[in-house]
Coordinates of C-alpha atoms and ligand atoms in Angstrom, one line a residue:
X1 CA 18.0 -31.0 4.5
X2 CA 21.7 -30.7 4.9
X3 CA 22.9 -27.3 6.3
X4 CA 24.7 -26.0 3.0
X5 CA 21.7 -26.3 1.2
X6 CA 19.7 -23.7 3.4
X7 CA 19.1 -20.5 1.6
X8 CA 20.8 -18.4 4.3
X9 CA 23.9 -20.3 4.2
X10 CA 24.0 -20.7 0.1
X11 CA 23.9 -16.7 0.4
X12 CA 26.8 -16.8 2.9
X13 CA 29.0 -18.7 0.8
X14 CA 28.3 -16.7 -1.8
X15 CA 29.1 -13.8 0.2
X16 CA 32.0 -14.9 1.6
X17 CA 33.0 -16.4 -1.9
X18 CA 32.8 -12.8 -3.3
X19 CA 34.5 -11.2 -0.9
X20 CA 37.4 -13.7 -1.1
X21 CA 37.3 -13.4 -5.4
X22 CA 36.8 -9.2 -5.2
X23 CA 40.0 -9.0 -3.4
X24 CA 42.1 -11.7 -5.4
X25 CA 41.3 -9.8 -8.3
X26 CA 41.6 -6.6 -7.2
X27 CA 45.2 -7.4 -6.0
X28 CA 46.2 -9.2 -8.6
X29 CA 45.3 -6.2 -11.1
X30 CA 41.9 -8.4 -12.7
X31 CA 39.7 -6.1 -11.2
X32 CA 38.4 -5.3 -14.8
X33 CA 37.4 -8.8 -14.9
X34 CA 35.2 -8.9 -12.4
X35 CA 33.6 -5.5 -13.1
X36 CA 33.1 -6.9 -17.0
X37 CA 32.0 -10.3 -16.4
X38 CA 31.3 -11.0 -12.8
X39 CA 29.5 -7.5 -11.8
X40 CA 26.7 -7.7 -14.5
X41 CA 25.5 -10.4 -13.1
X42 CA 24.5 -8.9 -9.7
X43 CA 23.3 -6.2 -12.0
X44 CA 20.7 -8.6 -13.1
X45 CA 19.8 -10.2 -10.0
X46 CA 19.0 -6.6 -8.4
X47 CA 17.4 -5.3 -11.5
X48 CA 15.2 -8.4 -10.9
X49 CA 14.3 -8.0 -7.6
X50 CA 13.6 -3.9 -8.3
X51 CA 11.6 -5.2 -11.4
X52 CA 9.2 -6.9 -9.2
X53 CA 9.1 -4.5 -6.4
X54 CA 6.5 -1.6 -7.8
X55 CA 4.0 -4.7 -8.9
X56 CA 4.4 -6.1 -5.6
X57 CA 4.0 -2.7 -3.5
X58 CA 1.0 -2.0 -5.5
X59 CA -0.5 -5.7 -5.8
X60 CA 0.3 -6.3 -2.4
X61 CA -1.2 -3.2 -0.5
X62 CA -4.0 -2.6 -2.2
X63 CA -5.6 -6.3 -1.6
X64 CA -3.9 -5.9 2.3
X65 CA -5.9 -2.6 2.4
X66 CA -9.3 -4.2 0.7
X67 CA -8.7 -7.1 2.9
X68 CA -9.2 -5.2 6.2
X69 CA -12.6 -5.4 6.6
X70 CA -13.5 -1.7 7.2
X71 CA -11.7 1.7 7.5
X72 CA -11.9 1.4 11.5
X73 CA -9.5 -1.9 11.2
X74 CA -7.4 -0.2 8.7
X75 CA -6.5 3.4 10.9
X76 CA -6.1 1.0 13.8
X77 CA -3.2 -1.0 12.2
X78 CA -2.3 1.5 10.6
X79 CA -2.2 3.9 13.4
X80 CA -0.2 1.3 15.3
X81 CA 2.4 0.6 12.7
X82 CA 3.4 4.1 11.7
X83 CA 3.8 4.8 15.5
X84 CA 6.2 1.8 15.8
X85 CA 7.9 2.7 12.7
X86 CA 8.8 6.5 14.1
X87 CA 9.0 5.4 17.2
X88 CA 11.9 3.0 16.3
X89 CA 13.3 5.3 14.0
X90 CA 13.5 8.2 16.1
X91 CA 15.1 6.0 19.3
X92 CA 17.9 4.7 16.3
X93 CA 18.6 8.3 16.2
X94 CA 19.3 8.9 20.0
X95 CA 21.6 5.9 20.0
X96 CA 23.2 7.4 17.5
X97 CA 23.6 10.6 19.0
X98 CA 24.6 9.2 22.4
X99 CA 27.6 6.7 20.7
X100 CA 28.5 10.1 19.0
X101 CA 28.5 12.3 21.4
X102 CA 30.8 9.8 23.6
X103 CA 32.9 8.2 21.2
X104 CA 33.5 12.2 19.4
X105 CA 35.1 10.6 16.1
X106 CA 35.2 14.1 15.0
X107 CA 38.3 14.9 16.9
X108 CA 40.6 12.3 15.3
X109 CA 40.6 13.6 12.2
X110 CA 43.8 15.3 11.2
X111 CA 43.3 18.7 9.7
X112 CA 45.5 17.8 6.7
X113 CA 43.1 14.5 6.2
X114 CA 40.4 16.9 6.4
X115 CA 41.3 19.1 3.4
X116 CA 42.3 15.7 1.4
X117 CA 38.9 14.1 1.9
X118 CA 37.3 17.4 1.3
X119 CA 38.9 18.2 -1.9
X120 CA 39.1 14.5 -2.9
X121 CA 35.3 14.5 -2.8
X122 CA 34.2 18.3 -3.7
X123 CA 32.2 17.0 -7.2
X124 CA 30.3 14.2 -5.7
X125 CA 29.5 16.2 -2.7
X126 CA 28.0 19.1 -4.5
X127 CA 26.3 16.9 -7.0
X128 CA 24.4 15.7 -3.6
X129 CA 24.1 19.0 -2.5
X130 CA 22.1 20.2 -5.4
X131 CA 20.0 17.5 -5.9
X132 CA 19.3 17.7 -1.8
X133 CA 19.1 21.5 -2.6
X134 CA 16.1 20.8 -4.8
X135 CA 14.2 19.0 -2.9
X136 CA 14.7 21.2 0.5
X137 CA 14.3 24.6 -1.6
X138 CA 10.5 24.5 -1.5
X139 CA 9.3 25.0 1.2
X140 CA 7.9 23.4 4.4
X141 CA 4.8 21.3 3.1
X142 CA 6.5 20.2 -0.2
X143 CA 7.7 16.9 1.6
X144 CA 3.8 16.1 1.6
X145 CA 3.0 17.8 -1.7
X146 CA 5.8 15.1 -3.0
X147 CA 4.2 12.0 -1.5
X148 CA 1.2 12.8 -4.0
X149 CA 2.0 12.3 -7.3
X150 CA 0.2 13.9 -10.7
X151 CA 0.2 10.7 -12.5
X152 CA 0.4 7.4 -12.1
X153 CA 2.7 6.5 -14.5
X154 CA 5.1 8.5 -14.0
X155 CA 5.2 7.2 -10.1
X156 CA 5.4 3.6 -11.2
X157 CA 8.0 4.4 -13.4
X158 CA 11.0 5.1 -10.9
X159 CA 11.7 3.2 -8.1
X160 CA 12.8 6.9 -6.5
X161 CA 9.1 7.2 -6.2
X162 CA 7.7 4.4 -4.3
X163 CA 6.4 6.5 -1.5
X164 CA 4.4 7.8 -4.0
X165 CA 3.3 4.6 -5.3
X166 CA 2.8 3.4 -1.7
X167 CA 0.4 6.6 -1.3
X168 CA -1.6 5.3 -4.4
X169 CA -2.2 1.9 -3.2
X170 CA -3.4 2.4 0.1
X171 CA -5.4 4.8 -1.5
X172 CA -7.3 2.7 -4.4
X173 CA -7.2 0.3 -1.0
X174 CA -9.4 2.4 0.8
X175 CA -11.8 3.1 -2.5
X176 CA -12.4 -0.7 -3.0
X177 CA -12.6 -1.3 1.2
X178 CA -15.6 1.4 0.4
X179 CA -17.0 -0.2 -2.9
X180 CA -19.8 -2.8 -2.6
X181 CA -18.5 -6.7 -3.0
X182 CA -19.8 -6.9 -6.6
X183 CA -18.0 -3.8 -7.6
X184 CA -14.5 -4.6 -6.3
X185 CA -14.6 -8.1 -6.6
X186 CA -12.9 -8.6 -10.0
X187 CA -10.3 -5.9 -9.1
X188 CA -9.6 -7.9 -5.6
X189 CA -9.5 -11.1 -7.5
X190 CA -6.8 -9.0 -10.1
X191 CA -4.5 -7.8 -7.7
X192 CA -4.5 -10.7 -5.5
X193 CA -3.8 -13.1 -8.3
X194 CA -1.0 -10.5 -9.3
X195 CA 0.6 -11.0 -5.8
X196 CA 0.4 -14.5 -6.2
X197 CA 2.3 -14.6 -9.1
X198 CA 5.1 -12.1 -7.8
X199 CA 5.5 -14.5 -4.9
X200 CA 6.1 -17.2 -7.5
X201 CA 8.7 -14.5 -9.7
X202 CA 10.5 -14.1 -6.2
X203 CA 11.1 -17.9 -5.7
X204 CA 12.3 -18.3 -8.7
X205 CA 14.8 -15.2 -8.7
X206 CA 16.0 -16.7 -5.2
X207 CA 17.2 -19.8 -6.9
X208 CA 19.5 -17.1 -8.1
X209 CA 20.6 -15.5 -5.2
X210 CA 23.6 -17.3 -4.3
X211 CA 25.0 -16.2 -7.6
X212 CA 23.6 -12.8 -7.7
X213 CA 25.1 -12.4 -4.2
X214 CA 28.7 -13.4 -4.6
X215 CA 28.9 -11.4 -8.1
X216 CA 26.9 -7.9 -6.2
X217 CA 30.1 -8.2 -3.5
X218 CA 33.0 -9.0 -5.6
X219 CA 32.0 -6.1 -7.7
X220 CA 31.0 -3.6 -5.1
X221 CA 34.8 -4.6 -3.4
X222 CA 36.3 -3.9 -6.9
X223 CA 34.9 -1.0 -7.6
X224 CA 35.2 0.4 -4.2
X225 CA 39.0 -0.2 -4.5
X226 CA 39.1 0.8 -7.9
X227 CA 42.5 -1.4 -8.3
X228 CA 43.8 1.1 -5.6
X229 CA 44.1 -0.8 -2.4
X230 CA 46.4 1.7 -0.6
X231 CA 43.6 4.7 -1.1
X232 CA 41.3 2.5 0.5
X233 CA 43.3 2.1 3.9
X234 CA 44.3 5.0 4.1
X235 CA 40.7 5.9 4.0
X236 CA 39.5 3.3 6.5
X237 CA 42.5 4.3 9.0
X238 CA 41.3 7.8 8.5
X239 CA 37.5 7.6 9.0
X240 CA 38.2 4.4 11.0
X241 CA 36.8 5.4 13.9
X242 CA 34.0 7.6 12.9
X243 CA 33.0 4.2 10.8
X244 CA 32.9 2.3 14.0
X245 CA 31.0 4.7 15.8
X246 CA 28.2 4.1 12.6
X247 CA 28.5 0.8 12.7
X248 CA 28.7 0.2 16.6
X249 CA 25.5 1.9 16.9
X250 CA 23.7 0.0 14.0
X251 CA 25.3 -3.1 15.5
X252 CA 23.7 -2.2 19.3
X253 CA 19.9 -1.5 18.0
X254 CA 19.9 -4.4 15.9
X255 CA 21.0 -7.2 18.0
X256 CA 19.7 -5.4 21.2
X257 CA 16.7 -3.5 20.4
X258 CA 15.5 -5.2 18.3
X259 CA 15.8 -8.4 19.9
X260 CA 14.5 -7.0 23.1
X261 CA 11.2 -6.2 21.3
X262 CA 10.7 -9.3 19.6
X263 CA 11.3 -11.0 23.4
X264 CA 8.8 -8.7 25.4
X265 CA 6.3 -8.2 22.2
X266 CA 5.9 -10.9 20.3
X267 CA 5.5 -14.8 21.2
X268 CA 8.4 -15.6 18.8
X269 CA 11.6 -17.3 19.8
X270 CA 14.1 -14.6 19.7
X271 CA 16.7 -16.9 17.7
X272 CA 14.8 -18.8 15.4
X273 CA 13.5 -15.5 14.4
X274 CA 16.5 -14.3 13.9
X275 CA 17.6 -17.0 11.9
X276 CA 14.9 -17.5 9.6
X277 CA 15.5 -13.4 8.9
X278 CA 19.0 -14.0 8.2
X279 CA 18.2 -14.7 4.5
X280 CA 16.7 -10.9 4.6
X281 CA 19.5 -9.5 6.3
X282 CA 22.2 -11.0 4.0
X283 CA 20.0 -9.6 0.6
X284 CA 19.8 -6.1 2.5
X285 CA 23.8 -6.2 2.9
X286 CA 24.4 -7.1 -0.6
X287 CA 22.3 -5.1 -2.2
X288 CA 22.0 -1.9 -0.1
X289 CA 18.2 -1.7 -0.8
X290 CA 15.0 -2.3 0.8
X291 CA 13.4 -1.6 -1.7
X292 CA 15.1 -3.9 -4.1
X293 CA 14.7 -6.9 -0.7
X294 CA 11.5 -6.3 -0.4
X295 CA 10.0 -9.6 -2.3
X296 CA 12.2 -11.7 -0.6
X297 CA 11.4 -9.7 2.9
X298 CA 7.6 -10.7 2.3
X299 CA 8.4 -14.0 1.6
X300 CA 10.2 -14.9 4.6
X301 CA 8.2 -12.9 6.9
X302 CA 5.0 -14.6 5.5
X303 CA 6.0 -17.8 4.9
X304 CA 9.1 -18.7 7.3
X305 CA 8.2 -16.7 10.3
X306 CA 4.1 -16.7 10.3
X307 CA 3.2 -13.5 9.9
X308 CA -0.3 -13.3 8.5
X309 CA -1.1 -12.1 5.1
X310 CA -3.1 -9.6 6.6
X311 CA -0.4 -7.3 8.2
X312 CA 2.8 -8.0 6.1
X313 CA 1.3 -6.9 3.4
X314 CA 0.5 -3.9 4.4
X315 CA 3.3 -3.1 7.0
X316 CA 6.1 -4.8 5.0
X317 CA 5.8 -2.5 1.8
X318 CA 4.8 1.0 4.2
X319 CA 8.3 -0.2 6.2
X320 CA 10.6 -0.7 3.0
X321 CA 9.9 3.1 2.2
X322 CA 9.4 4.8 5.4
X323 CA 11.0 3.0 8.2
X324 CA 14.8 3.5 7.8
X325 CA 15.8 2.8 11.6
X326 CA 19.9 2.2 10.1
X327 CA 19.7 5.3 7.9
X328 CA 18.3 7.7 10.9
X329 CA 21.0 6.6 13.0
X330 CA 23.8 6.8 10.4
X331 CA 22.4 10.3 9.7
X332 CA 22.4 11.1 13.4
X333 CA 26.5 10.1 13.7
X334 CA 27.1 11.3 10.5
X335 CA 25.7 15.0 11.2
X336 CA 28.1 15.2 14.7
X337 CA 30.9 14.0 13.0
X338 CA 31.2 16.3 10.1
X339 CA 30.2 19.4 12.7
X340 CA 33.0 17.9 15.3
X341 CA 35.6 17.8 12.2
X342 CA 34.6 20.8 10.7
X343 CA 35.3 22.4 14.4
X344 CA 31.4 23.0 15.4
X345 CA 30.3 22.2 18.3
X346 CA 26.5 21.1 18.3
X347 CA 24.2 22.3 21.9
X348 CA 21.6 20.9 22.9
X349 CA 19.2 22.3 20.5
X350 CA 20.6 21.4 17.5
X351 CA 20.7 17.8 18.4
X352 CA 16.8 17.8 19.2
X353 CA 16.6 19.7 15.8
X354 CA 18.8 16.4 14.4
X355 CA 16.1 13.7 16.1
X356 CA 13.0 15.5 14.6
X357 CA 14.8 16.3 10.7
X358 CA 16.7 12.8 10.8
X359 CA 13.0 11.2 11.4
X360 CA 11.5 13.0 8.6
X361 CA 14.5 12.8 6.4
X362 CA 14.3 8.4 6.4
X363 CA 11.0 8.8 6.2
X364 CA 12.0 10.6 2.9
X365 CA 15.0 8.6 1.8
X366 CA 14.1 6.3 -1.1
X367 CA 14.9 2.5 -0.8
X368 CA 17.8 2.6 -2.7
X369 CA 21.5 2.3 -2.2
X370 CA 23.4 5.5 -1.2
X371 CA 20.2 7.7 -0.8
X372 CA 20.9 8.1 3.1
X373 CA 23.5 10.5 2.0
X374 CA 21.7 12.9 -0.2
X375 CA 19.0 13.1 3.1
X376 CA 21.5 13.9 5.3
X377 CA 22.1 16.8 3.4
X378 CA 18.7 18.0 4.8
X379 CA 19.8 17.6 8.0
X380 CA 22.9 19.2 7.7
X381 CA 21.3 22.2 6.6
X382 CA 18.6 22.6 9.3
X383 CA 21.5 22.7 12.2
X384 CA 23.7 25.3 10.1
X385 CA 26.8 22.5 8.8
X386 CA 27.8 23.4 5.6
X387 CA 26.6 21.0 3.5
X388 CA 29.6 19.9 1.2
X389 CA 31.1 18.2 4.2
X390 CA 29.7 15.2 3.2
X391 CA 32.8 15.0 1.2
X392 CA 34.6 14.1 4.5
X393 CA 32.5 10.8 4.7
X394 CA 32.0 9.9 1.3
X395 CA 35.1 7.3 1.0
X396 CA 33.8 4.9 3.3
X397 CA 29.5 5.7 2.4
X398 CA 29.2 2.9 0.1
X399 CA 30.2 0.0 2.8
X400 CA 28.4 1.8 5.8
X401 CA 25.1 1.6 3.2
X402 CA 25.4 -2.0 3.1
X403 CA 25.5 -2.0 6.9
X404 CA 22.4 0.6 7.6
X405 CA 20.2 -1.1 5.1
X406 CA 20.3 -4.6 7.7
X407 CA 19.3 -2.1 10.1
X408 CA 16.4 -1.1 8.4
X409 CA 15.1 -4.4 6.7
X410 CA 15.6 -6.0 10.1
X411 CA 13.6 -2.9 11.7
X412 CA 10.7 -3.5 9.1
X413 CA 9.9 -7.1 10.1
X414 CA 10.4 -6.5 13.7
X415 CA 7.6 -3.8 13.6
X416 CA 5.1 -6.2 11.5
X417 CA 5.7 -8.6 13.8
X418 CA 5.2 -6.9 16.9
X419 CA 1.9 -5.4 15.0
X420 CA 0.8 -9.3 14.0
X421 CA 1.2 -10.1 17.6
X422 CA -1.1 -7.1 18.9
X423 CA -3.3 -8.2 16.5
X424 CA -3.7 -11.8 16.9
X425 CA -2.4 -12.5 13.4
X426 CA 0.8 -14.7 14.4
X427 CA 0.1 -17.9 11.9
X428 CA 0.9 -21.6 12.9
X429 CA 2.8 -22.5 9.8
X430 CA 3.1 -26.8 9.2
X431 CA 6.3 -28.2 10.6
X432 CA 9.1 -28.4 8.0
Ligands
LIG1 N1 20.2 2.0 1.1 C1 19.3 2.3 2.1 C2 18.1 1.4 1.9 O1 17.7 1.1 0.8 C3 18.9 3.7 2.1 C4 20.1 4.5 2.5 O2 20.9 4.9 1.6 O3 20.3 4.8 3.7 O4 17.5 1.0 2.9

């Protein structure tokens, strides 16, 4: 096959074909034509993917619980895969903390850009805070109260929810691992013939992706810049650095970390696996959600890299809503930086008090774009920052969301496929 027509590099020309076509017409004043005729394009090809990805969670972990073949199986995958998952997540929040803590972005800030950004970005900050404020006003269990929900429906019916959807599925897993063949036979036989055909719904909305890429990107750049280039530099100069500092740590744990675990844990080739994930990756980028890459993550991690059945279908789904490696990390930085702006100085404590709430609060963020930010609000509040300085990092959230959400898709497939490995359950897959 010639090298253009590889899936990751159709989606890279599409990227970079976006990026190239958001600009142009944001500079030439057309912005308004991409966000009315190019932007609802990507507005399809991500409500497609989300459409798919409730099905899928519950199609695809309810016959990967069943499939275990008893309930001591199940708490040792399981076991092992949530450890990997905090584990990960809570060492993405000490890089975080230690590019932080020695790159101090917090200090560049002028104190006249300070009251800009803050006033600039009061109403969207307290909108955050309040909706953060609901959730963290309830005291200490509610996190767990949330995770079960009252009715089904209502679950599968926002993708806000999946955790709670996830909590349903390994749930009606566990009843049919427990129910005699003949009873959950023709249940098994339902929900495994429903993840067939989402497989099928995914390969077909790939075919698309290309397109859906390069319209998601020329839109996001459109509507970042909002026809106002010169805002947006003067926001990148301003939060330049505290963006790199994000982004230098995302960059470190995912081409070092992670690459380090696949090396020592797994029997894969640390490029080729890398490659054949790129596809994930570039979906995560342009469309800020795991949730919404999730198909396409199962896909590749089944199909192109040999993971069995068996554990992505129940790691890969657990990941896309718990395991936010980028997130924790952003969150981490984030935190600092507004304290180090807002002249606070965090000890010791308080950035132990970050590791353990940043854990919990991607654990809690919902696979969809921006919902790092409404988490961090959490944090914010359990080390004393007042919580409407998010408005100081709000200019430059939308991009850093595209960055952290490689992070954690990449994070997701690592940890299945170091759990595979454990497990015996790399598959040979026929040579292309
Ligand atoms: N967009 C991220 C994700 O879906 C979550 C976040 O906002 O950090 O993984």
């Amino acid at each position: 096959m010639p090298w253009y027509k590889k899936l990751h590099w159709q989606i890279i020309i599409g990227l970079i074909l976006g990026v190239g076509f958001g600009i142009a017409t944001t500079l030439s004043g057309y912005g308004w034509f991409t966000d009315d005729w190019i932007m609802p394009f990507g507005t399809i090809f991500i409500n497609l993917l989300k459409l798919i990805a409730v099905p899928l969670i519950l199609a695809s972990l309810i016959t990967g619980v069943a499939s275990l073949s008893d309930l001591k199986k199940l708490s040792r995958i399981g076991g092992k895969t949530v450890a990997l998952y905090l584990g990960t997540t809570a060492f993405a929040i000490v890089i975080g903390l230690v590019v932080v803590n020695v790159l101090q972005p917090g200090h560049t800030v002028p104190p006249e850009m300070r009251e800009k950004l803050q006033s600039m970005y009061e109403t969207e900050a307290n909108s955050k805070s309040e909706a953060a404020a609901q959730q963290a006003d309830r005291g200490p269990l509610q996190a767990f109260v949330d995770i079960v929900p009252e009715n089904f429906i209502g679950a599968a019916g926002n993708n806000r929810n999946m955790l709670q959807v996830v909590f349903f599925a390994i749930f009606a897993g566990i009843g049919l691992l427990m129910l005699p063949k003949e009873g959950s036979a023709p249940l098994l036989a339902f929900f495994s013939s429903l993840n067939d055909l989402i497989i099928k719904l995914v390969e077909i909305i790939m075919l698309f992706a290309p397109y859906g890429v390069f319209a998601l990107i020329a839109g996001t750049i459109t509507s970042i810049a909002q026809d106002n280039v010169a805002q947006v530099l003067e926001l990148l100069s301003a939060l330049g650095y505290y963006s790199f500092a994000v982004v230098f740590g995302l960059v470190f744990h995912t081409v070092l970390t992670f690459p380090l675990m696949i090396y020592f844990l797994t029997p894969f080739k640390v490029k080729e696996f890398f490659t054949k994930l790129l596809p994930v990756q570039l979906l995560g980028f342009s469309t800020s959600s795991s949730g919404a890459t999730l198909p396409v993550t199962m896909e590749i991690a089944e199909k192109e890299i040999g993971i069995s059945e068996e554990i992505s279908s129940f790691a890969l789904p657990l990941g896309a809503t718990i395991n936010m490696n980028g997130t924790a990390l952003y969150q981490a930085v984030a935190a600092v930086f507004i304290a180090q702006t807002l002249g606070m100085e965090l000890d010791l404590a308080a950035q132990a008090t970050i590791v353990l709430t940043a854990t919990l609060a991607a654990i809690g963020t919902a696979s969809v774009p921006s919902a790092g930010i409404i988490t961090l609000v959490v944090i914010l509040e359990s080390i004393g920052v007042p919580s409407a300085g998010i408005a100081l990092i709000f200019g430059v959230d939308r991009i850093l969301d595209m960055i952290r959400t490689v992070t954690n898709v990449t994070g997701d497939v690592v940890v299945a496929a170091v759990v595979a490995s454990s497990e015996g359950q790399i598959v040979q897959l026929p040579a292309k």
